Coordinates of C-alpha atoms in Angstrom, one line a residue:
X1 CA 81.2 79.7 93.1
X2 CA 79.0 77.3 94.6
X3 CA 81.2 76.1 96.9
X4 CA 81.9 79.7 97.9
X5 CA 78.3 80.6 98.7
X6 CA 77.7 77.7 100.7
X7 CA 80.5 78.3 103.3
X8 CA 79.0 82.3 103.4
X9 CA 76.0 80.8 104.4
X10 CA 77.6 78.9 107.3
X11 CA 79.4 81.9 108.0
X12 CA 75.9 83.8 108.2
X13 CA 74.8 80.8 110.1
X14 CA 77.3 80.7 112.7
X15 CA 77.6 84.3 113.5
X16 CA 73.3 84.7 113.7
X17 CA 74.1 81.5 116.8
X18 CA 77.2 83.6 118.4
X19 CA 74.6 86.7 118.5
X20 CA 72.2 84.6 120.1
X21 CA 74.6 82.8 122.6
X22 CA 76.1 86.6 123.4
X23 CA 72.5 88.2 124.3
X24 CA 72.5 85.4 126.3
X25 CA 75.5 86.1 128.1
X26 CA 74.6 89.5 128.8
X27 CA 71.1 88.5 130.6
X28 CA 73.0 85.5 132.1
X29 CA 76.6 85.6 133.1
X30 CA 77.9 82.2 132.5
X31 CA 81.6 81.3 131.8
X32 CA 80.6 77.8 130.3
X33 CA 79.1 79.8 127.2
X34 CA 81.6 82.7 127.3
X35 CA 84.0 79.5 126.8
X36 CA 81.8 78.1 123.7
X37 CA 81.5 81.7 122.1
X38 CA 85.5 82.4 122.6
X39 CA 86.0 78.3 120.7
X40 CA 83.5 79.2 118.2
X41 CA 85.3 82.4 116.9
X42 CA 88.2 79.8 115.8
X43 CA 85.7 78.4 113.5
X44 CA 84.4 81.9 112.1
X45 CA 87.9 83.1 111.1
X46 CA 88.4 79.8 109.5
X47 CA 85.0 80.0 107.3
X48 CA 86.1 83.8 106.4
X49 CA 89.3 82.2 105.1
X50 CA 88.1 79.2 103.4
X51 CA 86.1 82.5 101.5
X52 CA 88.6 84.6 101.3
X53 CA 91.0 81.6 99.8
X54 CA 88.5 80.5 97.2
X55 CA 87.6 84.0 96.0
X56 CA 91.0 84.6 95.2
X57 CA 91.6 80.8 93.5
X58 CA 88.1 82.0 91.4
X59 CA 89.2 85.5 90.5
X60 CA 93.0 84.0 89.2
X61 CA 91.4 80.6 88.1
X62 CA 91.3 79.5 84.0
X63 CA 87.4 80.1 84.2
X64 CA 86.3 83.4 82.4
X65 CA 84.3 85.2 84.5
X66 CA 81.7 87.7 83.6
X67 CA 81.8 91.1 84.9
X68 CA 78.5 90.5 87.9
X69 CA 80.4 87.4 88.6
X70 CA 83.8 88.9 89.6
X71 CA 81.8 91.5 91.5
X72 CA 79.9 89.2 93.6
X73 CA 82.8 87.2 94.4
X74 CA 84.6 90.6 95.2
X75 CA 81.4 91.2 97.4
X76 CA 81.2 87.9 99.1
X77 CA 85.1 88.5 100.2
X78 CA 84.4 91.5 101.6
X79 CA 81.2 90.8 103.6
X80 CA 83.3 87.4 104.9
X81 CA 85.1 89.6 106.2
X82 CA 83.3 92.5 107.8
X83 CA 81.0 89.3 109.3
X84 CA 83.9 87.8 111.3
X85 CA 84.6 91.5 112.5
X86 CA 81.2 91.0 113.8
X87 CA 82.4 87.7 115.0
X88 CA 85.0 89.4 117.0
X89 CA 82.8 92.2 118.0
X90 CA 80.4 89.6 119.9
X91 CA 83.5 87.8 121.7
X92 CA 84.7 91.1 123.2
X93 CA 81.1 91.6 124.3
X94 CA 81.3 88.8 126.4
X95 CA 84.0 89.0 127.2
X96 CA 83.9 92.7 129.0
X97 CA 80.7 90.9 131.3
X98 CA 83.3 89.1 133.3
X99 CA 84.6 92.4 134.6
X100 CA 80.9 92.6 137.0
X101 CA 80.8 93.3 140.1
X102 CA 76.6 93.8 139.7
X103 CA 75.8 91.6 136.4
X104 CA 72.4 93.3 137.1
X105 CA 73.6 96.5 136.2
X106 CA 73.0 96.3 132.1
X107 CA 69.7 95.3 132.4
X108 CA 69.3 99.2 133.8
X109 CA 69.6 100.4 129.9
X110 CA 68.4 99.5 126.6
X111 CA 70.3 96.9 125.4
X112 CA 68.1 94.5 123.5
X113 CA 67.5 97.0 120.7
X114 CA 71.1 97.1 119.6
X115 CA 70.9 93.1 119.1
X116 CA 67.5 93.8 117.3
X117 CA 69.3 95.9 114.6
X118 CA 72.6 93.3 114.1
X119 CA 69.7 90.6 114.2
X120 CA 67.8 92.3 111.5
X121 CA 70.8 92.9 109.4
X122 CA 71.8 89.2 109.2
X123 CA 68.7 88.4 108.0
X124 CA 68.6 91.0 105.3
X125 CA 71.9 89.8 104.2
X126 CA 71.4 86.7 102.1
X127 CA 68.5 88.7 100.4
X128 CA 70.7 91.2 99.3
X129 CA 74.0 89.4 98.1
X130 CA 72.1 86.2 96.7
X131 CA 68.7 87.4 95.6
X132 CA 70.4 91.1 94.5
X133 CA 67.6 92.7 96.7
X134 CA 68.8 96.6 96.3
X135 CA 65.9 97.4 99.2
X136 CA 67.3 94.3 101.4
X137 CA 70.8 96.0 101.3
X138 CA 70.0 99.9 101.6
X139 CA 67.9 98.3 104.9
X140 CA 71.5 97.2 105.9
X141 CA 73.0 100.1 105.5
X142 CA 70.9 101.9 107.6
X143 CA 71.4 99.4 110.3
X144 CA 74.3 101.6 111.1
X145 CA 72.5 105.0 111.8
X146 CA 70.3 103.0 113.8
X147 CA 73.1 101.6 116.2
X148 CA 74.3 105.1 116.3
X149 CA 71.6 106.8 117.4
X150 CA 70.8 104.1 120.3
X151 CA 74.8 104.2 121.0
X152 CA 74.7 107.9 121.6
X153 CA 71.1 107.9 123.9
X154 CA 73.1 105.6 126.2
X155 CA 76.4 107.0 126.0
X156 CA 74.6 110.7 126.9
X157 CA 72.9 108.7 130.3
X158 CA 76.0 106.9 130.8
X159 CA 78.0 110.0 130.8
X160 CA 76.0 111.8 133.4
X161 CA 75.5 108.9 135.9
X162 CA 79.4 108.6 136.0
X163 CA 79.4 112.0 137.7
X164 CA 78.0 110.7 140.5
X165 CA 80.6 108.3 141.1
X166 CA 78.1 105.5 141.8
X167 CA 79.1 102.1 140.9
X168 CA 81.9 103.6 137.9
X169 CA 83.4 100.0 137.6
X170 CA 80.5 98.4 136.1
X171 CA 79.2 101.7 134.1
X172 CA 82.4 102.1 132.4
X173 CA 82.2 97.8 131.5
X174 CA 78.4 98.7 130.4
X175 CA 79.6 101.3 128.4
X176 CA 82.1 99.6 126.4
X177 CA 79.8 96.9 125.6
X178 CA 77.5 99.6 123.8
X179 CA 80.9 100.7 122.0
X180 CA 81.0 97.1 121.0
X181 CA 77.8 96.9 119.8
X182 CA 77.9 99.8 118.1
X183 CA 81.1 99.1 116.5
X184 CA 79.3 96.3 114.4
X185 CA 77.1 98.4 112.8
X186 CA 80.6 100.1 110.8
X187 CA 80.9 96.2 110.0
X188 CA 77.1 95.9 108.7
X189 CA 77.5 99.1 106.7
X190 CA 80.8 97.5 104.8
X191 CA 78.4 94.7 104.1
X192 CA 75.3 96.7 102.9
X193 CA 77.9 98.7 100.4
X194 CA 79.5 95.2 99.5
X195 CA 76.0 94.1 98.8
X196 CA 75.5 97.5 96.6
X197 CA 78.9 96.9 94.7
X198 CA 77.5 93.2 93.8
X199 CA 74.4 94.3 92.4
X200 CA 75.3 97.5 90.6
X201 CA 78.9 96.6 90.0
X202 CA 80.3 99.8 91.1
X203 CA 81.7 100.6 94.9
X204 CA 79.7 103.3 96.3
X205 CA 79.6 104.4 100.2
X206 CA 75.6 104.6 101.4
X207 CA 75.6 108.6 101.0
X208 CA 76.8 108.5 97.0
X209 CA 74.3 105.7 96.3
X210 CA 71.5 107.7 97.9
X211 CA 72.5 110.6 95.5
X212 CA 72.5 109.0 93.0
X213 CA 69.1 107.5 93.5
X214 CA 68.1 110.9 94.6
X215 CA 69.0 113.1 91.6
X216 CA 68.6 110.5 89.4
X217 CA 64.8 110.3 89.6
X218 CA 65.1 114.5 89.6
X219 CA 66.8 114.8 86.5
X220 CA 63.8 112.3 84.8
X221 CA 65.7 109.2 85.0
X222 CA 63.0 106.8 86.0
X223 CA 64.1 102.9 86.1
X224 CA 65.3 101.1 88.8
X225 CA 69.1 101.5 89.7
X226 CA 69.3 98.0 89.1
X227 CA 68.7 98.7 85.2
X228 CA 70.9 101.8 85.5
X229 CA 74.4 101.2 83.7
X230 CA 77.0 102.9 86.0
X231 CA 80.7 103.0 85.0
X232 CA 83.3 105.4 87.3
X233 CA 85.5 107.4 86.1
X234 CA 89.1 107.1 87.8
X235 CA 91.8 109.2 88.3
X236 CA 90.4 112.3 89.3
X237 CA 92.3 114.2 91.9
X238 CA 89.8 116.0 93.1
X239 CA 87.9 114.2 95.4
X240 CA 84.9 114.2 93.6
X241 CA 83.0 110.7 93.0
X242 CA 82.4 110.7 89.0
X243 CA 80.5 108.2 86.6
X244 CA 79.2 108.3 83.7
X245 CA 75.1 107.1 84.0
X246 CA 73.2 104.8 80.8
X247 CA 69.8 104.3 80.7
X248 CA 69.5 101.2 78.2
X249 CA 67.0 99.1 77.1
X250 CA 66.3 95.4 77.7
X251 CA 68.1 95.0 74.4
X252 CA 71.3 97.0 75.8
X253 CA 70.6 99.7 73.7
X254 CA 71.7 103.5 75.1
X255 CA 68.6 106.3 75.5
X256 CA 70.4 108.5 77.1
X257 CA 73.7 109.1 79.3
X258 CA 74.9 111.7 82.1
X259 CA 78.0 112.5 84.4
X260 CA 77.0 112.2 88.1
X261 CA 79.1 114.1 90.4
X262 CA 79.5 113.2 94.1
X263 CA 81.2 116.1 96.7
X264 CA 82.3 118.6 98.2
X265 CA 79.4 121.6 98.3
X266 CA 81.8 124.6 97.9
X267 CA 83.5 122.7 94.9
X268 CA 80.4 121.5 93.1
X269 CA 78.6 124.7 93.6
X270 CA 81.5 126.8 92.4
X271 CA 81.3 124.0 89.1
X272 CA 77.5 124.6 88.2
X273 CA 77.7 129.0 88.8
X274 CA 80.8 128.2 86.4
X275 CA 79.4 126.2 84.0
X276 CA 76.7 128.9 83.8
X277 CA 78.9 131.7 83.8
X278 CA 80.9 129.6 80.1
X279 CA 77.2 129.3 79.0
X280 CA 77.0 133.1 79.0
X281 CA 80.1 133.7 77.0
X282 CA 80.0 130.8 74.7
X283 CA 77.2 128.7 74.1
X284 CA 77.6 124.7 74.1
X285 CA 81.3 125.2 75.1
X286 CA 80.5 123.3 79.0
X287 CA 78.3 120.7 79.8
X288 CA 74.8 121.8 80.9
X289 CA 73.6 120.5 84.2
X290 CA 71.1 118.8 84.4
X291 CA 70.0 118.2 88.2
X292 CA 71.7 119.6 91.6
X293 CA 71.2 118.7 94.7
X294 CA 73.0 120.4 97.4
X295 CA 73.9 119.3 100.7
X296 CA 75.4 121.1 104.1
X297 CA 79.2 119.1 103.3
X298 CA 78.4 117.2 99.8
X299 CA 76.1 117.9 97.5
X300 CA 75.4 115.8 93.7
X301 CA 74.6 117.0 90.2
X302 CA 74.4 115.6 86.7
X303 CA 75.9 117.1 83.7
X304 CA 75.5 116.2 79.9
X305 CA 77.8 114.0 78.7
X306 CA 79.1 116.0 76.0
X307 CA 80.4 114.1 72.4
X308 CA 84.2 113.9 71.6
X309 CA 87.6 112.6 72.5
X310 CA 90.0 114.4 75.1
X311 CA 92.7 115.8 73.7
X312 CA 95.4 113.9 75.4
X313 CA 93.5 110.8 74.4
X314 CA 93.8 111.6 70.7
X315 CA 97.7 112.2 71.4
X316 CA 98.0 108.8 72.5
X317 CA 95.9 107.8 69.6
X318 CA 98.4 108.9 67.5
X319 CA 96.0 110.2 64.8
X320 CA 98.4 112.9 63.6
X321 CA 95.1 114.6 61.1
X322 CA 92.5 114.1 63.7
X323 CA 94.8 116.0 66.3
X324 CA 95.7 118.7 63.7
X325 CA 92.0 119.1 63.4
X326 CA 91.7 119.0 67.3
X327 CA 94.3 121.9 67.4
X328 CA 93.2 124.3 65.0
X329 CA 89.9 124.3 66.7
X330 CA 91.5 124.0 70.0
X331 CA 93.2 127.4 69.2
X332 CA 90.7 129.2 67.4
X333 CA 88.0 128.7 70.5
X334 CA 90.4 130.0 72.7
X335 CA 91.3 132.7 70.6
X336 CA 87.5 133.5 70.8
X337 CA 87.5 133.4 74.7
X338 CA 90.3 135.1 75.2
X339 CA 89.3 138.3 73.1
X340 CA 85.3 137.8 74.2
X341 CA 86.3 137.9 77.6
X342 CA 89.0 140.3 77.7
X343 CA 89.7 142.8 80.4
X344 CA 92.2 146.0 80.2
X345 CA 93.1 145.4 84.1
X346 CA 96.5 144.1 85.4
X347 CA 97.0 141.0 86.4
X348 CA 100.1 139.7 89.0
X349 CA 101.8 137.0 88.3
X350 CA 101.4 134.5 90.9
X351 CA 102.9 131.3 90.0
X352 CA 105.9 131.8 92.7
X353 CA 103.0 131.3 95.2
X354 CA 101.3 128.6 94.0
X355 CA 104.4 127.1 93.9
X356 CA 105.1 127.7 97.4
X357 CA 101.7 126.1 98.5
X358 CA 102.2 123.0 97.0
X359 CA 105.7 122.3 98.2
X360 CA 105.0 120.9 100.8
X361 CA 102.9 117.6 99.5
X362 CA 105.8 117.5 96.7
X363 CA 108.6 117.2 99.3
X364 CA 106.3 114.5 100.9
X365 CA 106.7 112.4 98.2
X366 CA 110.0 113.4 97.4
X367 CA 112.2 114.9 100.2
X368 CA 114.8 114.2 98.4
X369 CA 114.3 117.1 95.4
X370 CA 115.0 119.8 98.4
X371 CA 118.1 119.0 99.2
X372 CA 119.6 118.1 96.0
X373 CA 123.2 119.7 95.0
X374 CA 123.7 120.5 91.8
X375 CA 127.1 122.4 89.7
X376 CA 127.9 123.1 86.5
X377 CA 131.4 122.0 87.0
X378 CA 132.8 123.5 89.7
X379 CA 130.2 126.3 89.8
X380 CA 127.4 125.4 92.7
X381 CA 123.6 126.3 91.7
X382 CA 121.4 127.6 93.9
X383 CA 119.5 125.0 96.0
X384 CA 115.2 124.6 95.5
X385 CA 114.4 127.8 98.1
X386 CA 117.0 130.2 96.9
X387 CA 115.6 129.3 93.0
X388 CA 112.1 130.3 93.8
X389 CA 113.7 133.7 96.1
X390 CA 115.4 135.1 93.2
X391 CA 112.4 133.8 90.7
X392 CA 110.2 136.0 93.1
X393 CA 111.8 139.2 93.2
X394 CA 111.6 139.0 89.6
X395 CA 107.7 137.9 89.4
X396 CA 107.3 141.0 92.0
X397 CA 107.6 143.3 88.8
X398 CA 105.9 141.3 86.3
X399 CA 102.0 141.8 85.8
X400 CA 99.9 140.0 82.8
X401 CA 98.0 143.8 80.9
X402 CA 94.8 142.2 80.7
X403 CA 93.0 139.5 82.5
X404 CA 90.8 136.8 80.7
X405 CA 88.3 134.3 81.7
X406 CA 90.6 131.3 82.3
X407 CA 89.8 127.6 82.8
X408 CA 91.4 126.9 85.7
X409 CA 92.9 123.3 85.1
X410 CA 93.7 123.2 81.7
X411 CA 94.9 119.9 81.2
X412 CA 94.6 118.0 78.0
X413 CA 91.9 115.6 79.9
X414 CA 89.8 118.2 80.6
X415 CA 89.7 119.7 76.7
X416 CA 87.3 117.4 74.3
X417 CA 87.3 117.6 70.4
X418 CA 83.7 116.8 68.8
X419 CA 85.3 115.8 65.2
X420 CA 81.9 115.6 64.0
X421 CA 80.5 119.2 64.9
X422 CA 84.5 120.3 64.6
X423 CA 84.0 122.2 68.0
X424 CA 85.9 122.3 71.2
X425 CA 83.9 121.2 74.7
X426 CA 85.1 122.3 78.2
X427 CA 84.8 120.2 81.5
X428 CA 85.6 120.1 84.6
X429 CA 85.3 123.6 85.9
X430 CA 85.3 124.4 89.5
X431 CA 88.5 126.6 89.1
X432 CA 87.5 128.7 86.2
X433 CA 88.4 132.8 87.0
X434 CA 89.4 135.6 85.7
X435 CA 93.5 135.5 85.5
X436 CA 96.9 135.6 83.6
X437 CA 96.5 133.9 80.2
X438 CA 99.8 132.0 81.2
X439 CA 98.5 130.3 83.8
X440 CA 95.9 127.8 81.5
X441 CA 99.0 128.1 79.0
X442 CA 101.3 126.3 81.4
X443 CA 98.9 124.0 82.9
X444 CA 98.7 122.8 79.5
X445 CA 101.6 122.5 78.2
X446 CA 102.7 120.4 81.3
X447 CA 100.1 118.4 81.3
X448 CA 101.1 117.2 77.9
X449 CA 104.9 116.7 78.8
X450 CA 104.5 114.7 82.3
X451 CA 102.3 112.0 80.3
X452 CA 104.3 108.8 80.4
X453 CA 104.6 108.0 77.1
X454 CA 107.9 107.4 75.9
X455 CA 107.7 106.0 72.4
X456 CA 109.1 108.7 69.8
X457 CA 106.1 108.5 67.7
X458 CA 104.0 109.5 70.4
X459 CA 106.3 111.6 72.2
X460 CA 106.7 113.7 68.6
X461 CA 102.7 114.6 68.8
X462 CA 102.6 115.1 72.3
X463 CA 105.4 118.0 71.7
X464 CA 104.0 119.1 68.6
X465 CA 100.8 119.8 70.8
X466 CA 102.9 121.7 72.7
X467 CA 104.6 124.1 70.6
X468 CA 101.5 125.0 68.6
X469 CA 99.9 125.9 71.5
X470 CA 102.5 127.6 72.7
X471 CA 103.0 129.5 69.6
X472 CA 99.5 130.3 69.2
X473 CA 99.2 132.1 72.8
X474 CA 102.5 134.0 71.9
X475 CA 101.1 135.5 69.1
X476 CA 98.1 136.5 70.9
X477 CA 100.0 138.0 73.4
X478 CA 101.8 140.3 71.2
X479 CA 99.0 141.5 69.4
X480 CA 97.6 142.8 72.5
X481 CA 100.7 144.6 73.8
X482 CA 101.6 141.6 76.6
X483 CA 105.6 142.1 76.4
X484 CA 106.7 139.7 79.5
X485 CA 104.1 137.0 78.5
X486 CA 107.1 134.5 78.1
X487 CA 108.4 135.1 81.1
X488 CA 105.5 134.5 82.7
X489 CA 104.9 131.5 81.0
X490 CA 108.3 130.5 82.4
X491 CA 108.1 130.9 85.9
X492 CA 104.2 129.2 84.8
X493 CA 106.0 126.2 83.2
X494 CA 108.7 125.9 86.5
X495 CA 105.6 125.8 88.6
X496 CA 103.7 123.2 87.0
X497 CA 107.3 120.9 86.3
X498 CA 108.2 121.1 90.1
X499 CA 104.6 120.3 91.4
X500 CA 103.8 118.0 89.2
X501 CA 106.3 115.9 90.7
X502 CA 103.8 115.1 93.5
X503 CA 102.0 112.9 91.0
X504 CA 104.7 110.7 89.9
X505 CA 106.5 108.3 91.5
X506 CA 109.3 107.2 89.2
X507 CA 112.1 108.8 90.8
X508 CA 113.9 109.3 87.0
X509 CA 111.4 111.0 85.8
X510 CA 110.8 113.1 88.7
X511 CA 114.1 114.7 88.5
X512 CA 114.0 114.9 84.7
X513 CA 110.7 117.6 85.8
X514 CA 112.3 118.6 88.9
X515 CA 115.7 119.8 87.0
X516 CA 113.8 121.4 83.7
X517 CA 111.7 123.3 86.5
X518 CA 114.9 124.9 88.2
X519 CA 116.8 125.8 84.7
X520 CA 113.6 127.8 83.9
X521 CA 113.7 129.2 87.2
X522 CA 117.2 130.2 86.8
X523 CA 116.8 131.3 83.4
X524 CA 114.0 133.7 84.6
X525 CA 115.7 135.1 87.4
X526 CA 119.1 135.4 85.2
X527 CA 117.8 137.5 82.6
X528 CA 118.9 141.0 82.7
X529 CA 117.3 143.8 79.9
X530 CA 113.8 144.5 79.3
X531 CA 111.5 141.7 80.1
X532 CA 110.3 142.1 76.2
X533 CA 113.9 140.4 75.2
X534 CA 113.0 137.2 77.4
X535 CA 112.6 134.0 74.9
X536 CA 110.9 131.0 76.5
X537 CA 113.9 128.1 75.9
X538 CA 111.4 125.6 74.5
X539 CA 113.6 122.5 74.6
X540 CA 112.9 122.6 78.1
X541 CA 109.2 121.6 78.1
X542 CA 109.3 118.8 74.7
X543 CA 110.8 115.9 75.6

């Protein structure tokens, strides 16, 4: 490590002299210099790969690092990096002064600011990655807005004394030298959030971090976000930034911990008039939010941290009593929904549709499922778009009798158990309406299946899941007079197979979904008699 901090500081060094000698260029064209700046640039890239090498030797070395050790070595890589960009930045500055014809003509415009702002940034920098000054790098960060705004105030005079068609050459060579100049500060931000990452030990772009800080201190959590123990949470799709907050003690100990959420307005705004809305009808069922703070494009809240496991990971588990437990609950909450929030209006089936909007990104990862011929023998089957066709004409006449208040992406993630209160917890509900019962039935369901777990023990809970769901919603159904219900849940089921492929790369496995999405299809649009004499095959959805 030391050896990897004393070449960034040489790399600091040399790129403070090059940002010197390059100010002094554009006062004083002089090729001499030019030439020096151009040689030194040879040296920069090499110091940024001396780092570069030596963080990657540490990271794969025999030496067990500590977490705030790997993530200022991560940090130091990445600001090596983003400083030679500077490097380069400063080299194409001078080298755009050799196209003069008037040298003079910079010196018309406000220049020495933007130097001002990289200067200041430099300095801050060995503050914030070696001292872990949070205030040093934040002042980083906003190096960038500043080169911005002074980038667009002589871009906008630029612009309008190009019109008069006065000395364009040497405008247009003025002008890209602001670009330049501006073009470090994207640099200087990827340092500032490098800076960030090494002191918090979690990536966060300027605008999350500021949130946080923000909505922290409004929902009563007053330390420092140095003491603040942040942890993401991965594999959302939704483009949402998630972690889960601690305040602890100097003794590590855990007073109290929170979800922040990071993102869109619409989405997280839809999310907290949800959350209410479950509060209404059930009490304790979603989080409670704690803070919001809404923006014109992204906005922030924090939401309890409710107690529990997910469903899914007590599947994996393999704790077949826990997840009995989880089930029965599971079904008897629903159950409690369901007939709490049940209205006598028809509701259209519209899985055929959902389906049709998500093809697209599913042939993007797999073009290959559209074209693929299949036969039963010598008997051809109908090809992807003349499956969903005949599905549709038959979804056309099908309609769910009642509507209920649905969750709206009912995966197994997004259900926790609370073994201790023996309640069920929802989360994660931006999508929650009034709809088909099918539609959370079928999310489920699949969401269980396309988990890739293939050991049989496993496998065996995850389909046990399954079919006691399944069979709990069917019972429901019939007691309330829903007589296609299973059909619906089929052309639900295809839906969720088929685009679920999107997710999953293993071409196998794809198919296997891809193939148990069509027979459903076909089974659907087959069926001939009353909708009532329909029988969900399902084989099709246990593996």
């Amino acid at each position: 490590m030391h050896e990897i901090v004393t070449n960034f500081q040489f790399l600091l060094v040399e790129i403070e002299r090059q940002l010197e000698a390059t100010q002094a260029v554009v006062e004083k064209h002089d090729e001499r210099r030019i030439a020096k700046i151009e040689s030194r640039d040879d040296y920069i890239d090499n110091l940024k790969s001396v780092i570069e090498n030596a963080c990657f030797a540490t990271l794969h070395g025999e030496e067990r690092l500590t977490s705030p050790e790997m993530a200022k070595l991560r940090a130091l890589n990445i600001i090596g990096n983003n400083l030679e960009r500077v490097g380069d930045h400063l080299v194409n500055v001078v080298r755009q002064t050799r196209h003069y014809d008037d040298p003079e003509c910079i010196k018309r415009y406000a220049y020495k600011p933007f130097f001002a702002e990289v200067r200041k940034a430099l300095e801050w920098t060995p503050r914030a990655v070696l001292e872990r000054d949070m205030a040093a790098a934040l002042k980083i960060c906003r190096c960038e807005l500043q080169l911005d705004r002074l980038y667009k105030e002589q871009f906008d005079r630029i612009r309008d004394e190009l019109r008069s068609g006065f000395q364009t050459g040497d405008l247009l060579t003025t002008l890209f030298i602001f670009r330049y100049l501006e073009r470090m500060g994207d640099a200087l931000l990827n340092v500032g959030e490098a800076a960030i990452f090494a002191i918090t030990g979690d990536k966060f772009k300027i605008h999350q971090f500021t949130a946080l800080k923000d909505i922290l201190t409004e929902g009563g959590h007053e330390l420092p976000l140095s003491e603040i123990d942040f942890a993401s949470i991965w594999g959302t799709r939704s483009g949402c930034r998630i972690g889960r907050v601690a305040d602890r003690d100097g003794d590590g100990v855990t007073h109290r911990e929170v979800i922040f959420k990071d993102g869109d307005t619409a989405k997280l705004r839809q999310e907290a008039a949800n959350i209410a809305r479950w509060d209404s009808l059930r009490p304790g069922l979603a989080p409670r939010v704690e803070a919001f703070r809404e923006g014109k494009k992204s906005s922030s809240m924090l939401v309890e941290l409710l107690p529990g496991q997910t469903i899914q990971d007590i599947a994996v588990g393999g704790d077949a009593a826990l997840l009995r437990r989880a089930l029965t609950a599971l079904c008897r909450t629903v159950g409690e929904i369901w007939t709490g929030s049940l209205s006598p209006v028809p509701v259209p089936a519209g899985a055929m549709a959902q389906l049709r909007a998500r093809l697209p990104e599913v042939l993007s990862v797999h073009p290959g499922l559209k074209s693929v011929r299949r036969a039963i023998g010598a008997c051809a089957l109908p090809s992807l778009d003349e499956a969903i066709a005949a599905a549709e004409d038959v979804e056309g006449r099908l309609a769910a009798p009642y509507a209920v208040l649905l969750h709206g992406d009912y995966n197994s993630n997004n259900i926790l158990y609370d073994v201790t209160e023996d309640r069920i917890h929802y989360i994660d509900l931006h999508r929650s309406a009034e709809g088909d019962a099918a539609q959370d039935v079928s999310v489920f369901m699949i969401s269980n299946f396309r988990l890739p777990i293939f050991d049989a023990v496993r496998r065996r809970l995850l389909n046990a899941i399954s079919t006691e769901f399944f069979t709990f919603a069917r019972s429901f159904a019939a007691r309330h007079g829903d007589a296609s219900f299973e059909m619906r849940l089929a052309l639900g089921l295809a839906r969720s197979l088929i685009t679920s492929t999107r997710f999953e790369l293993s071409e196998r496995f794809s198919r296997l979904m891809f193939a148990r999405g069509m027979y459903l299809l076909s089974r659907v649009a087959g069926h001939t008699g009353d909708t009532s004499g329909f029988r969900l095959p399902l084989a099709a959805v246990c593996y």
